[in-house]
Amino acid sequence: MQQTLKASIHCNGVGLHSGARTTLRLHPADVDCGIRFRRNGATILARHDHVVATRMCTTVGDGNGVSIGTVEHLMAALAGCGIDNAIIEIDGPEVPVMDGSAEPFVFLIDCAGVVSQSAARRYLQVLTTVSIEDGERSISIRPGEGLTIGCNIDFADEAVGKQSISIGVDADSFKSEIMRARTFGFEHEIEALRAAGLARGGSLDNAVVISGGKVLNVEGLRYEDECVRHKVLDTLGDLYLAGGPILGRVDCRRAGHELHLRLVSQLLARPGATRWVTAEEALAMPACPRAEVGRRLSVAAG
Ligand SMILES: [Zn+2]
């Protein structure tokens, strides 16, 4: 069934790029509402066709000058916690970065509580493979059991280097393997980012900062491969802009927000590449081996 929050809840924080201090309020919403952002009287459905920028973060907008940046970590928390319907009210230009991960948003959702609603959840089931190649970067999605996200990254700094991971995403794996991974950046890029109006709220409190083969944060890393796990978190949040949870297997190589969103748009634009199904329908007409679909869906529902 679809789910929403049991009660409203809020938090305050600074935006990673704008540095603006904002209050974020999460409210329950009706069946089939989806995730909607509200700012300055505008309401913006959190969907791929309302994405207005993908540089360094994912920004949604109403097309009339009202936008909200860095939605991806909050979207990942909503996806990971199985929240289908919510109103997200914000009084500034960017979702607060909190500690750079999705964990503080999951904490908020857990504090508010989650309720089951009166209509069945609809999943976007992938039926055919869609791939995008862009130089050294690529992304693809194909039919698969539940949602699996695989990411590969390759950075010159040896504190990151080459990392790869593949995670079958469900409520448990999201909390244990993904949600605590923080955003990361390189010290030598900070000045240029700030000159471009980015990373102005960034600090060692909300990002892993890397320089000369070392992690500068005194507390160290939360996972040995925290950077690639954060890529999984970003991918999950961006994919949720499809308008619902995806059933498929995604593989990302050096991808980022722009490729994630191009994939979602192409997937939905291609005739016959997907269908919207309830869990029951997915079990009755699997696009992949039946036993696997059943296992993943039962975990996701639990
Ligand atoms: Zn991120």
CSV table of C-alpha atoms and ligand atoms in Angstrom, one decimal:
chain,number,residue,atom,x,y,z
A,1,MET,CA,0.0,0.0,0.0
A,2,GLN,CA,1.0,3.6,-0.4
A,3,GLN,CA,2.4,5.3,2.7
A,4,THR,CA,2.7,8.8,4.1
A,5,LEU,CA,3.8,10.4,7.3
A,6,LYS,CA,1.8,10.1,10.5
A,7,ALA,CA,2.4,13.7,11.5
A,8,SER,CA,4.2,16.9,10.3
A,9,ILE,CA,7.8,17.4,11.4
A,10,HIS,CA,10.5,20.0,10.7
A,11,CYS,CA,14.2,20.7,10.8
A,12,ASN,CA,16.6,23.6,10.2
A,13,GLY,CA,20.0,23.7,8.4
A,14,VAL,CA,22.1,25.3,5.8
A,15,GLY,CA,22.1,24.6,2.1
A,16,LEU,CA,25.3,22.9,0.8
A,17,HIS,CA,25.7,25.2,-2.2
A,18,SER,CA,23.8,28.4,-1.3
A,19,GLY,CA,24.9,28.5,2.3
A,20,ALA,CA,21.3,29.7,3.0
A,21,ARG,CA,19.7,28.8,6.4
A,22,THR,CA,16.3,27.2,5.8
A,23,THR,CA,13.5,25.4,7.6
A,24,LEU,CA,12.3,22.2,6.0
A,25,ARG,CA,8.8,20.9,7.0
A,26,LEU,CA,7.5,17.5,6.0
A,27,HIS,CA,3.7,17.0,6.0
A,28,PRO,CA,1.4,14.0,5.4
A,29,ALA,CA,-0.3,14.0,2.0
A,30,ASP,CA,-3.3,12.2,0.4
A,31,VAL,CA,-3.1,9.1,-1.7
A,32,ASP,CA,-1.7,9.6,-5.2
A,33,CYS,CA,-0.3,13.1,-4.3
A,34,GLY,CA,3.3,12.0,-4.8
A,35,ILE,CA,6.1,14.0,-3.3
A,36,ARG,CA,5.5,17.8,-3.7
A,37,PHE,CA,7.7,20.7,-2.8
A,38,ARG,CA,6.2,24.0,-1.7
A,39,ARG,CA,8.0,27.3,-1.7
A,40,ASN,CA,6.8,30.9,-2.0
A,41,GLY,CA,3.3,29.8,-2.9
A,42,ALA,CA,4.5,27.5,-5.7
A,43,THR,CA,3.9,23.8,-5.6
A,44,ILE,CA,6.4,21.6,-7.6
A,45,LEU,CA,5.8,17.9,-8.1
A,46,ALA,CA,9.1,16.1,-7.5
A,47,ARG,CA,9.3,14.5,-10.9
A,48,HIS,CA,12.0,14.3,-13.6
A,49,ASP,CA,10.1,16.7,-15.9
A,50,HIS,CA,10.3,19.4,-13.2
A,51,VAL,CA,14.1,19.2,-12.9
A,52,VAL,CA,15.7,22.5,-13.9
A,53,ALA,CA,19.4,22.0,-13.1
A,54,THR,CA,21.7,19.1,-12.4
A,55,ARG,CA,25.1,20.8,-11.8
A,56,MET,CA,26.6,19.4,-8.6
A,57,CYS,CA,23.1,18.7,-7.2
A,58,THR,CA,19.5,18.1,-8.5
A,59,THR,CA,17.3,21.2,-8.6
A,60,VAL,CA,13.5,21.2,-9.2
A,61,GLY,CA,11.6,24.2,-10.3
A,62,ASP,CA,8.2,25.5,-11.4
A,63,GLY,CA,9.4,27.1,-14.6
A,64,ASN,CA,8.6,30.6,-13.3
A,65,GLY,CA,11.7,31.2,-11.3
A,66,VAL,CA,10.9,29.3,-8.1
A,67,SER,CA,13.4,26.4,-7.5
A,68,ILE,CA,14.6,24.2,-4.8
A,69,GLY,CA,18.1,22.7,-4.9
A,70,THR,CA,19.8,19.6,-3.5
A,71,VAL,CA,16.6,17.5,-3.3
A,72,GLU,CA,18.4,14.2,-3.9
A,73,HIS,CA,19.4,13.2,-0.3
A,74,LEU,CA,15.9,13.9,0.9
A,75,MET,CA,14.4,12.1,-2.0
A,76,ALA,CA,16.6,9.1,-1.2
A,77,ALA,CA,15.4,9.1,2.4
A,78,LEU,CA,11.7,9.2,1.2
A,79,ALA,CA,12.4,6.4,-1.3
A,80,GLY,CA,14.3,4.3,1.3
A,81,CYS,CA,11.6,4.8,3.9
A,82,GLY,CA,8.8,4.0,1.4
A,83,ILE,CA,7.1,7.4,1.6
A,84,ASP,CA,4.8,7.7,-1.5
A,85,ASN,CA,3.0,10.9,-0.6
A,86,ALA,CA,4.3,14.0,1.3
A,87,ILE,CA,4.3,17.8,1.1
A,88,ILE,CA,7.8,19.3,1.6
A,89,GLU,CA,7.6,22.9,2.6
A,90,ILE,CA,10.8,25.0,2.5
A,91,ASP,CA,11.4,28.7,3.1
A,92,GLY,CA,14.6,29.0,1.1
A,93,PRO,CA,16.4,28.0,-2.2
A,94,GLU,CA,17.8,24.7,-1.1
A,95,VAL,CA,17.1,21.6,1.1
A,96,PRO,CA,19.4,21.8,4.1
A,97,VAL,CA,22.4,19.5,3.7
A,98,MET,CA,22.3,18.4,7.4
A,99,ASP,CA,25.3,16.0,7.8
A,100,GLY,CA,25.7,15.4,4.1
A,101,SER,CA,23.9,12.0,4.2
A,102,ALA,CA,20.2,10.9,4.2
A,103,GLU,CA,20.3,9.7,7.8
A,104,PRO,CA,19.0,13.0,9.4
A,105,PHE,CA,16.0,12.9,7.1
A,106,VAL,CA,15.4,9.2,7.9
A,107,PHE,CA,15.5,10.2,11.6
A,108,LEU,CA,12.9,12.9,11.0
A,109,ILE,CA,10.6,10.4,9.1
A,110,ASP,CA,11.0,7.8,11.8
A,111,CYS,CA,10.1,10.4,14.5
A,112,ALA,CA,7.0,11.5,12.5
A,113,GLY,CA,6.0,7.9,12.0
A,114,VAL,CA,4.7,6.2,8.8
A,115,VAL,CA,1.2,5.2,8.0
A,116,SER,CA,-0.3,2.9,5.4
A,117,GLN,CA,-2.9,4.4,3.1
A,118,SER,CA,-6.0,3.1,1.3
A,119,ALA,CA,-4.5,2.7,-2.2
A,120,ALA,CA,-2.0,0.3,-3.7
A,121,ARG,CA,1.5,1.6,-4.4
A,122,ARG,CA,2.5,1.6,-8.0
A,123,TYR,CA,6.0,0.5,-9.1
A,124,LEU,CA,7.6,1.5,-12.4
A,125,GLN,CA,8.7,-1.9,-13.8
A,126,VAL,CA,11.5,-1.8,-16.3
A,127,LEU,CA,10.8,-4.1,-19.3
A,128,THR,CA,13.6,-3.3,-21.7
A,129,THR,CA,17.2,-2.2,-21.3
A,130,VAL,CA,18.0,1.5,-21.7
A,131,SER,CA,21.6,2.7,-21.8
A,132,ILE,CA,23.3,6.0,-22.2
A,133,GLU,CA,27.0,6.4,-23.0
A,134,ASP,CA,28.7,9.7,-22.6
A,135,GLY,CA,32.5,9.5,-23.0
A,136,GLU,CA,33.9,7.8,-19.9
A,137,ARG,CA,30.6,8.0,-18.2
A,138,SER,CA,27.7,5.6,-18.7
A,139,ILE,CA,24.4,4.5,-17.1
A,140,SER,CA,22.0,1.7,-17.9
A,141,ILE,CA,18.9,0.1,-16.6
A,142,ARG,CA,17.4,-3.3,-17.3
A,143,PRO,CA,14.7,-5.6,-16.0
A,144,GLY,CA,15.7,-7.0,-12.6
A,145,GLU,CA,14.5,-8.2,-9.2
A,146,GLY,CA,13.3,-5.3,-7.0
A,147,LEU,CA,15.7,-2.4,-7.4
A,148,THR,CA,19.4,-3.0,-7.5
A,149,ILE,CA,21.9,-0.1,-7.9
A,150,GLY,CA,25.4,-0.7,-9.0
A,151,CYS,CA,28.0,2.2,-9.1
A,152,ASN,CA,31.6,2.5,-10.2
A,153,ILE,CA,33.7,5.5,-9.5
A,154,ASP,CA,37.3,6.3,-10.4
A,155,PHE,CA,39.1,9.3,-8.9
A,156,ALA,CA,42.8,10.3,-9.2
A,157,ASP,CA,43.1,10.9,-5.4
A,158,GLU,CA,44.1,7.6,-3.8
A,159,ALA,CA,41.9,8.3,-0.8
A,160,VAL,CA,39.0,7.5,-3.2
A,161,GLY,CA,40.6,5.8,-6.2
A,162,LYS,CA,38.5,3.1,-7.9
A,163,GLN,CA,35.5,1.9,-5.9
A,164,SER,CA,32.5,-0.3,-7.0
A,165,ILE,CA,29.5,-1.6,-5.2
A,166,SER,CA,26.1,-3.2,-6.1
A,167,ILE,CA,23.3,-3.1,-3.5
A,168,GLY,CA,19.8,-4.7,-3.7
A,169,VAL,CA,17.8,-1.7,-2.2
A,170,ASP,CA,15.2,-2.4,0.4
A,171,ALA,CA,14.2,-0.9,3.7
A,172,ASP,CA,16.9,-2.8,5.6
A,173,SER,CA,19.8,-2.4,3.2
A,174,PHE,CA,19.0,1.3,2.8
A,175,LYS,CA,19.5,1.9,6.5
A,176,SER,CA,22.5,-0.4,6.9
A,177,GLU,CA,24.4,0.1,3.7
A,178,ILE,CA,23.4,3.5,2.1
A,179,MET,CA,21.8,6.2,4.2
A,180,ARG,CA,24.8,7.2,6.3
A,181,ALA,CA,27.1,7.8,3.3
A,182,ARG,CA,28.0,11.5,3.1
A,183,THR,CA,28.6,13.7,0.2
A,184,PHE,CA,32.3,14.2,-0.6
A,185,GLY,CA,34.6,16.7,-2.3
A,186,PHE,CA,38.2,17.5,-3.0
A,187,GLU,CA,39.9,20.4,-1.1
A,188,HIS,CA,41.6,21.7,-4.3
A,189,GLU,CA,38.2,22.2,-6.0
A,190,ILE,CA,36.6,24.1,-3.2
A,191,GLU,CA,37.9,27.6,-4.2
A,192,ALA,CA,36.7,27.2,-7.8
A,193,LEU,CA,33.3,25.8,-6.6
A,194,ARG,CA,32.8,28.8,-4.2
A,195,ALA,CA,33.8,31.3,-7.0
A,196,ALA,CA,31.0,29.6,-9.1
A,197,GLY,CA,28.5,30.1,-6.3
A,198,LEU,CA,28.6,26.5,-5.2
A,199,ALA,CA,29.7,24.7,-1.9
A,200,ARG,CA,29.1,27.9,0.1
A,201,GLY,CA,27.6,26.0,3.0
A,202,GLY,CA,30.0,23.1,2.7
A,203,SER,CA,32.2,22.2,5.6
A,204,LEU,CA,33.7,19.3,7.4
A,205,ASP,CA,30.4,19.0,9.3
A,206,ASN,CA,28.5,18.1,6.2
A,207,ALA,CA,30.9,16.6,3.7
A,208,VAL,CA,33.9,14.3,3.5
A,209,VAL,CA,36.7,16.5,2.3
A,210,ILE,CA,39.7,14.8,0.6
A,211,SER,CA,43.2,16.2,-0.1
A,212,GLY,CA,46.4,14.6,-1.1
A,213,GLY,CA,45.4,11.0,-0.5
A,214,LYS,CA,43.9,11.8,3.0
A,215,VAL,CA,40.5,12.3,4.5
A,216,LEU,CA,40.6,15.6,6.3
A,217,ASN,CA,37.6,14.9,8.6
A,218,VAL,CA,39.0,13.9,12.1
A,219,GLU,CA,36.2,11.3,12.6
A,220,GLY,CA,37.3,9.5,9.4
A,221,LEU,CA,34.9,7.6,7.1
A,222,ARG,CA,31.6,6.0,8.1
A,223,TYR,CA,32.2,3.2,5.6
A,224,GLU,CA,35.5,2.2,4.0
A,225,ASP,CA,34.0,2.9,0.6
A,226,GLU,CA,31.7,5.8,1.7
A,227,CYS,CA,32.2,7.7,-1.6
A,228,VAL,CA,30.8,5.0,-3.8
A,229,ARG,CA,28.0,4.3,-1.4
A,230,HIS,CA,27.1,8.0,-1.5
A,231,LYS,CA,26.8,7.6,-5.3
A,232,VAL,CA,24.3,4.9,-4.7
A,233,LEU,CA,22.4,7.3,-2.4
A,234,ASP,CA,22.4,10.0,-5.0
A,235,THR,CA,21.2,7.6,-7.7
A,236,LEU,CA,18.4,6.3,-5.5
A,237,GLY,CA,17.2,9.9,-4.8
A,238,ASP,CA,17.4,10.9,-8.5
A,239,LEU,CA,15.6,7.7,-9.6
A,240,TYR,CA,12.8,8.5,-7.3
A,241,LEU,CA,12.1,11.5,-9.5
A,242,ALA,CA,10.6,8.9,-11.9
A,243,GLY,CA,7.4,9.4,-9.8
A,244,GLY,CA,7.5,6.2,-7.9
A,245,PRO,CA,9.8,3.3,-7.0
A,246,ILE,CA,11.5,1.5,-9.9
A,247,LEU,CA,11.8,-2.3,-10.3
A,248,GLY,CA,15.0,-2.8,-12.3
A,249,ARG,CA,18.8,-3.0,-12.2
A,250,VAL,CA,20.7,0.2,-12.6
A,251,ASP,CA,24.5,0.3,-13.4
A,252,CYS,CA,26.3,3.6,-13.2
A,253,ARG,CA,29.9,4.2,-14.3
A,254,ARG,CA,31.3,7.6,-13.2
A,255,ALA,CA,27.7,8.9,-13.6
A,256,GLY,CA,26.2,11.9,-11.8
A,257,HIS,CA,22.9,13.8,-11.5
A,258,GLU,CA,22.7,14.7,-15.2
A,259,LEU,CA,23.0,11.1,-16.4
A,260,HIS,CA,20.7,9.8,-13.7
A,261,LEU,CA,18.0,12.2,-14.9
A,262,ARG,CA,18.6,11.6,-18.6
A,263,LEU,CA,18.1,7.9,-17.9
A,264,VAL,CA,14.8,8.5,-16.1
A,265,SER,CA,13.5,10.7,-18.9
A,266,GLN,CA,14.6,8.3,-21.7
A,267,LEU,CA,13.2,5.3,-19.8
A,268,LEU,CA,9.8,7.0,-19.4
A,269,ALA,CA,9.7,8.4,-23.0
A,270,ARG,CA,10.5,5.1,-24.7
A,271,PRO,CA,7.3,3.2,-25.7
A,272,GLY,CA,7.1,-0.2,-24.0
A,273,ALA,CA,10.2,0.3,-21.9
A,274,THR,CA,8.2,0.4,-18.6
A,275,ARG,CA,4.8,-0.2,-17.1
A,276,TRP,CA,3.3,1.0,-13.8
A,277,VAL,CA,2.2,-2.0,-11.7
A,278,THR,CA,1.1,-2.9,-8.2
A,279,ALA,CA,3.2,-5.4,-6.2
A,280,GLU,CA,0.5,-8.0,-7.0
A,281,GLU,CA,0.7,-7.3,-10.8
A,282,ALA,CA,4.5,-7.4,-10.7
A,283,LEU,CA,4.3,-10.9,-9.1
A,284,ALA,CA,1.7,-12.1,-11.6
A,285,MET,CA,3.7,-10.8,-14.6
A,286,PRO,CA,7.4,-10.6,-13.6
A,287,ALA,CA,9.9,-9.0,-16.0
A,288,CYS,CA,12.5,-11.2,-14.3
A,289,PRO,CA,12.6,-14.6,-12.4
A,290,ARG,CA,9.5,-14.8,-10.2
A,291,ALA,CA,11.1,-16.0,-7.0
A,292,GLU,CA,13.4,-12.9,-7.0
A,293,VAL,CA,10.6,-10.5,-7.5
A,294,GLY,CA,8.7,-12.1,-4.7
A,295,ARG,CA,11.6,-11.9,-2.3
A,296,ARG,CA,12.4,-8.3,-3.0
A,297,LEU,CA,8.8,-7.1,-2.9
A,298,SER,CA,8.2,-8.8,0.4
A,299,VAL,CA,11.3,-7.2,1.9
A,300,ALA,CA,10.3,-3.8,0.6
A,301,ALA,CA,6.7,-4.2,1.9
A,302,GLY,CA,8.0,-5.4,5.3
B,1,ZN,ZN,24.8,13.6,-2.9
